[in-house]
């Protein structure tokens, strides 16, 4: 794939590291706003070993940056923060819950996607 455009199968499974190059986890899923077309969250598999003891957490998409030289995403967080992050419950589907979402965005110091009223495409 070329440029900045990529299919989801090239994002799911990509490693996420912190700013000190410590591996935090892997992207399990992308959560999209079906009206605006924005990516709102990623779900990140963290902790555990070989999938055992791993938990899945939500991270705002805009909290990640892409490191082209490493081929991974960067999240400004340490392992301890993710270890203490609340795990997503099995079957979680209330992604549009603004109270829950506000807490997640605040945790990572980013602005909730629904506050950005500019169209994603021009």
JSON list of C-alpha atoms in Angstrom, two decimals:
[
{"chain": "A", "resi": 1, "resn": "UNK", "atom": "CA", "xyz": [0.00, 0.00, 0.00]},
{"chain": "A", "resi": 2, "resn": "UNK", "atom": "CA", "xyz": [1.20, 3.48, -0.66]},
{"chain": "A", "resi": 3, "resn": "UNK", "atom": "CA", "xyz": [1.18, 6.83, 1.07]},
{"chain": "A", "resi": 4, "resn": "UNK", "atom": "CA", "xyz": [-0.91, 7.34, 4.18]},
{"chain": "A", "resi": 5, "resn": "UNK", "atom": "CA", "xyz": [-3.87, 5.24, 3.06]},
{"chain": "A", "resi": 6, "resn": "UNK", "atom": "CA", "xyz": [-4.10, 1.72, 4.43]},
{"chain": "A", "resi": 7, "resn": "UNK", "atom": "CA", "xyz": [-6.68, -1.05, 4.76]},
{"chain": "A", "resi": 8, "resn": "UNK", "atom": "CA", "xyz": [-7.73, -2.18, 8.22]},
{"chain": "A", "resi": 9, "resn": "UNK", "atom": "CA", "xyz": [-6.09, -5.57, 7.82]},
{"chain": "A", "resi": 10, "resn": "UNK", "atom": "CA", "xyz": [-2.75, -3.71, 7.67]},
{"chain": "A", "resi": 11, "resn": "UNK", "atom": "CA", "xyz": [-3.50, -1.95, 10.98]},
{"chain": "A", "resi": 12, "resn": "UNK", "atom": "CA", "xyz": [-4.96, -4.80, 13.03]},
{"chain": "A", "resi": 13, "resn": "UNK", "atom": "CA", "xyz": [-2.14, -6.71, 14.66]},
{"chain": "A", "resi": 14, "resn": "UNK", "atom": "CA", "xyz": [0.35, -3.85, 14.40]},
{"chain": "A", "resi": 15, "resn": "UNK", "atom": "CA", "xyz": [2.47, -3.33, 17.49]},
{"chain": "A", "resi": 16, "resn": "UNK", "atom": "CA", "xyz": [2.03, -0.32, 19.73]},
{"chain": "A", "resi": 17, "resn": "UNK", "atom": "CA", "xyz": [5.07, 0.96, 21.58]},
{"chain": "A", "resi": 18, "resn": "UNK", "atom": "CA", "xyz": [5.61, 3.86, 23.92]},
{"chain": "A", "resi": 19, "resn": "UNK", "atom": "CA", "xyz": [8.00, 6.77, 23.42]},
{"chain": "A", "resi": 20, "resn": "UNK", "atom": "CA", "xyz": [10.85, 4.73, 24.92]},
{"chain": "A", "resi": 21, "resn": "UNK", "atom": "CA", "xyz": [10.30, 1.91, 22.37]},
{"chain": "A", "resi": 22, "resn": "UNK", "atom": "CA", "xyz": [8.81, -0.44, 24.97]},
{"chain": "A", "resi": 23, "resn": "UNK", "atom": "CA", "xyz": [6.14, -2.72, 23.47]},
{"chain": "A", "resi": 24, "resn": "UNK", "atom": "CA", "xyz": [2.73, -2.02, 24.99]},
{"chain": "A", "resi": 25, "resn": "UNK", "atom": "CA", "xyz": [0.49, -4.32, 22.96]},
{"chain": "A", "resi": 26, "resn": "UNK", "atom": "CA", "xyz": [-1.09, -4.93, 19.57]},
{"chain": "A", "resi": 27, "resn": "UNK", "atom": "CA", "xyz": [-4.06, -3.36, 17.84]},
{"chain": "A", "resi": 28, "resn": "UNK", "atom": "CA", "xyz": [-7.01, -5.78, 17.92]},
{"chain": "A", "resi": 29, "resn": "UNK", "atom": "CA", "xyz": [-9.69, -3.67, 16.29]},
{"chain": "A", "resi": 30, "resn": "UNK", "atom": "CA", "xyz": [-10.69, -0.26, 14.95]},
{"chain": "A", "resi": 31, "resn": "UNK", "atom": "CA", "xyz": [-13.89, 1.45, 16.01]},
{"chain": "A", "resi": 32, "resn": "UNK", "atom": "CA", "xyz": [-15.41, 3.80, 13.41]},
{"chain": "A", "resi": 33, "resn": "UNK", "atom": "CA", "xyz": [-18.08, 6.46, 13.53]},
{"chain": "A", "resi": 34, "resn": "UNK", "atom": "CA", "xyz": [-20.25, 5.22, 10.66]},
{"chain": "A", "resi": 35, "resn": "UNK", "atom": "CA", "xyz": [-21.71, 8.68, 9.98]},
{"chain": "A", "resi": 36, "resn": "UNK", "atom": "CA", "xyz": [-18.56, 10.84, 9.95]},
{"chain": "A", "resi": 37, "resn": "UNK", "atom": "CA", "xyz": [-16.20, 8.10, 8.79]},
{"chain": "A", "resi": 38, "resn": "UNK", "atom": "CA", "xyz": [-13.72, 8.89, 11.56]},
{"chain": "A", "resi": 39, "resn": "UNK", "atom": "CA", "xyz": [-11.75, 6.26, 13.42]},
{"chain": "A", "resi": 40, "resn": "UNK", "atom": "CA", "xyz": [-12.73, 6.85, 17.06]},
{"chain": "A", "resi": 41, "resn": "UNK", "atom": "CA", "xyz": [-10.90, 4.19, 19.03]},
{"chain": "A", "resi": 42, "resn": "UNK", "atom": "CA", "xyz": [-8.61, 1.25, 18.68]},
{"chain": "A", "resi": 43, "resn": "UNK", "atom": "CA", "xyz": [-8.85, -1.73, 20.93]},
{"chain": "A", "resi": 44, "resn": "UNK", "atom": "CA", "xyz": [-5.50, -2.77, 22.22]},
{"chain": "A", "resi": 45, "resn": "UNK", "atom": "CA", "xyz": [-4.54, -6.18, 23.56]},
{"chain": "A", "resi": 46, "resn": "UNK", "atom": "CA", "xyz": [-2.21, -5.59, 26.51]},
{"chain": "A", "resi": 47, "resn": "UNK", "atom": "CA", "xyz": [-0.52, -7.67, 29.17]},
{"chain": "A", "resi": 48, "resn": "UNK", "atom": "CA", "xyz": [-0.37, -11.41, 29.28]},
{"chain": "A", "resi": 49, "resn": "UNK", "atom": "CA", "xyz": [1.89, -13.74, 27.38]},
{"chain": "A", "resi": 50, "resn": "UNK", "atom": "CA", "xyz": [0.99, -15.40, 24.09]},
{"chain": "A", "resi": 51, "resn": "UNK", "atom": "CA", "xyz": [-2.59, -14.22, 24.56]},
{"chain": "A", "resi": 52, "resn": "UNK", "atom": "CA", "xyz": [-2.95, -15.74, 28.04]},
{"chain": "A", "resi": 53, "resn": "UNK", "atom": "CA", "xyz": [-3.92, -13.16, 30.64]},
{"chain": "A", "resi": 54, "resn": "UNK", "atom": "CA", "xyz": [-4.27, -10.47, 27.99]},
{"chain": "A", "resi": 55, "resn": "UNK", "atom": "CA", "xyz": [-6.93, -7.83, 28.41]},
{"chain": "A", "resi": 56, "resn": "UNK", "atom": "CA", "xyz": [-8.44, -5.56, 25.80]},
{"chain": "A", "resi": 57, "resn": "UNK", "atom": "CA", "xyz": [-8.63, -1.81, 26.38]},
{"chain": "A", "resi": 58, "resn": "UNK", "atom": "CA", "xyz": [-9.89, 1.14, 24.36]},
{"chain": "A", "resi": 59, "resn": "UNK", "atom": "CA", "xyz": [-7.52, 3.89, 23.29]},
{"chain": "A", "resi": 60, "resn": "UNK", "atom": "CA", "xyz": [-8.49, 7.02, 21.33]},
{"chain": "A", "resi": 61, "resn": "UNK", "atom": "CA", "xyz": [-7.25, 6.83, 17.75]},
{"chain": "A", "resi": 62, "resn": "UNK", "atom": "CA", "xyz": [-5.93, 10.38, 18.03]},
{"chain": "A", "resi": 63, "resn": "UNK", "atom": "CA", "xyz": [-3.68, 9.35, 20.94]},
{"chain": "A", "resi": 64, "resn": "UNK", "atom": "CA", "xyz": [-1.60, 7.26, 18.52]},
{"chain": "A", "resi": 65, "resn": "UNK", "atom": "CA", "xyz": [1.01, 8.37, 16.05]},
{"chain": "A", "resi": 66, "resn": "UNK", "atom": "CA", "xyz": [2.68, 6.21, 13.42]},
{"chain": "A", "resi": 67, "resn": "UNK", "atom": "CA", "xyz": [6.43, 5.63, 13.38]},
{"chain": "A", "resi": 68, "resn": "UNK", "atom": "CA", "xyz": [7.35, 4.94, 9.76]},
{"chain": "A", "resi": 69, "resn": "UNK", "atom": "CA", "xyz": [10.88, 3.84, 10.61]},
{"chain": "A", "resi": 70, "resn": "UNK", "atom": "CA", "xyz": [9.68, 1.21, 13.11]},
{"chain": "A", "resi": 71, "resn": "UNK", "atom": "CA", "xyz": [6.42, 0.30, 11.34]},
{"chain": "A", "resi": 72, "resn": "UNK", "atom": "CA", "xyz": [4.46, 0.60, 14.57]},
{"chain": "A", "resi": 73, "resn": "UNK", "atom": "CA", "xyz": [2.16, 2.97, 16.39]},
{"chain": "A", "resi": 74, "resn": "UNK", "atom": "CA", "xyz": [3.39, 5.10, 19.29]},
{"chain": "A", "resi": 75, "resn": "UNK", "atom": "CA", "xyz": [1.30, 5.81, 22.39]},
{"chain": "A", "resi": 76, "resn": "UNK", "atom": "CA", "xyz": [2.56, 8.21, 25.04]},
{"chain": "A", "resi": 77, "resn": "UNK", "atom": "CA", "xyz": [1.89, 5.87, 27.98]},
{"chain": "A", "resi": 78, "resn": "UNK", "atom": "CA", "xyz": [3.78, 3.39, 30.08]},
{"chain": "A", "resi": 79, "resn": "UNK", "atom": "CA", "xyz": [2.98, -0.24, 30.79]},
{"chain": "A", "resi": 80, "resn": "UNK", "atom": "CA", "xyz": [1.78, 0.58, 34.29]},
{"chain": "A", "resi": 81, "resn": "UNK", "atom": "CA", "xyz": [-0.88, 2.96, 32.93]},
{"chain": "A", "resi": 82, "resn": "UNK", "atom": "CA", "xyz": [-2.19, 0.28, 30.58]},
{"chain": "A", "resi": 83, "resn": "UNK", "atom": "CA", "xyz": [-2.00, -2.37, 33.29]},
{"chain": "A", "resi": 84, "resn": "UNK", "atom": "CA", "xyz": [-4.29, -0.18, 35.40]},
{"chain": "A", "resi": 85, "resn": "UNK", "atom": "CA", "xyz": [-6.61, 0.71, 32.50]},
{"chain": "A", "resi": 86, "resn": "UNK", "atom": "CA", "xyz": [-10.11, -0.70, 32.75]},
{"chain": "A", "resi": 87, "resn": "UNK", "atom": "CA", "xyz": [-10.59, -3.72, 30.51]},
{"chain": "A", "resi": 88, "resn": "UNK", "atom": "CA", "xyz": [-13.42, -3.76, 28.00]},
{"chain": "A", "resi": 89, "resn": "UNK", "atom": "CA", "xyz": [-16.16, -6.13, 29.03]},
{"chain": "A", "resi": 90, "resn": "UNK", "atom": "CA", "xyz": [-16.93, -9.04, 26.72]},
{"chain": "A", "resi": 91, "resn": "UNK", "atom": "CA", "xyz": [-19.57, -7.96, 24.24]},
{"chain": "A", "resi": 92, "resn": "UNK", "atom": "CA", "xyz": [-19.08, -4.22, 24.93]},
{"chain": "A", "resi": 93, "resn": "UNK", "atom": "CA", "xyz": [-21.08, -2.32, 22.35]},
{"chain": "A", "resi": 94, "resn": "UNK", "atom": "CA", "xyz": [-21.91, 1.07, 23.84]},
{"chain": "A", "resi": 95, "resn": "UNK", "atom": "CA", "xyz": [-19.17, 2.89, 21.90]},
{"chain": "A", "resi": 96, "resn": "UNK", "atom": "CA", "xyz": [-21.33, 6.00, 21.54]},
{"chain": "A", "resi": 97, "resn": "UNK", "atom": "CA", "xyz": [-21.64, 6.50, 25.32]},
{"chain": "A", "resi": 98, "resn": "UNK", "atom": "CA", "xyz": [-20.17, 10.02, 25.61]},
{"chain": "A", "resi": 99, "resn": "UNK", "atom": "CA", "xyz": [-19.61, 9.83, 29.37]},
{"chain": "A", "resi": 100, "resn": "UNK", "atom": "CA", "xyz": [-17.52, 6.67, 29.00]},
{"chain": "A", "resi": 101, "resn": "UNK", "atom": "CA", "xyz": [-15.78, 8.09, 25.92]},
{"chain": "A", "resi": 102, "resn": "UNK", "atom": "CA", "xyz": [-14.97, 11.39, 27.61]},
{"chain": "A", "resi": 103, "resn": "UNK", "atom": "CA", "xyz": [-13.20, 9.48, 30.38]},
{"chain": "A", "resi": 104, "resn": "UNK", "atom": "CA", "xyz": [-11.15, 7.50, 27.84]},
{"chain": "A", "resi": 105, "resn": "UNK", "atom": "CA", "xyz": [-10.15, 10.60, 25.86]},
{"chain": "A", "resi": 106, "resn": "UNK", "atom": "CA", "xyz": [-9.32, 12.50, 29.05]},
{"chain": "A", "resi": 107, "resn": "UNK", "atom": "CA", "xyz": [-7.15, 9.61, 30.25]},
{"chain": "A", "resi": 108, "resn": "UNK", "atom": "CA", "xyz": [-4.95, 9.99, 27.16]},
{"chain": "A", "resi": 109, "resn": "UNK", "atom": "CA", "xyz": [-5.07, 13.79, 27.01]},
{"chain": "A", "resi": 110, "resn": "UNK", "atom": "CA", "xyz": [-6.84, 14.05, 23.67]},
{"chain": "A", "resi": 111, "resn": "UNK", "atom": "CA", "xyz": [-9.99, 15.74, 22.41]},
{"chain": "A", "resi": 112, "resn": "UNK", "atom": "CA", "xyz": [-13.06, 13.55, 21.85]},
{"chain": "A", "resi": 113, "resn": "UNK", "atom": "CA", "xyz": [-13.78, 12.99, 18.18]},
{"chain": "A", "resi": 114, "resn": "UNK", "atom": "CA", "xyz": [-17.40, 14.16, 18.51]},
{"chain": "A", "resi": 115, "resn": "UNK", "atom": "CA", "xyz": [-16.24, 17.64, 19.58]},
{"chain": "A", "resi": 116, "resn": "UNK", "atom": "CA", "xyz": [-14.54, 18.14, 16.22]},
{"chain": "A", "resi": 117, "resn": "UNK", "atom": "CA", "xyz": [-17.34, 19.45, 14.01]},
{"chain": "A", "resi": 118, "resn": "UNK", "atom": "CA", "xyz": [-15.22, 19.86, 10.88]},
{"chain": "A", "resi": 119, "resn": "UNK", "atom": "CA", "xyz": [-15.96, 17.32, 8.17]},
{"chain": "A", "resi": 120, "resn": "UNK", "atom": "CA", "xyz": [-13.22, 14.71, 7.88]},
{"chain": "A", "resi": 121, "resn": "UNK", "atom": "CA", "xyz": [-13.09, 15.16, 4.10]},
{"chain": "A", "resi": 122, "resn": "UNK", "atom": "CA", "xyz": [-13.20, 18.22, 1.90]}
]
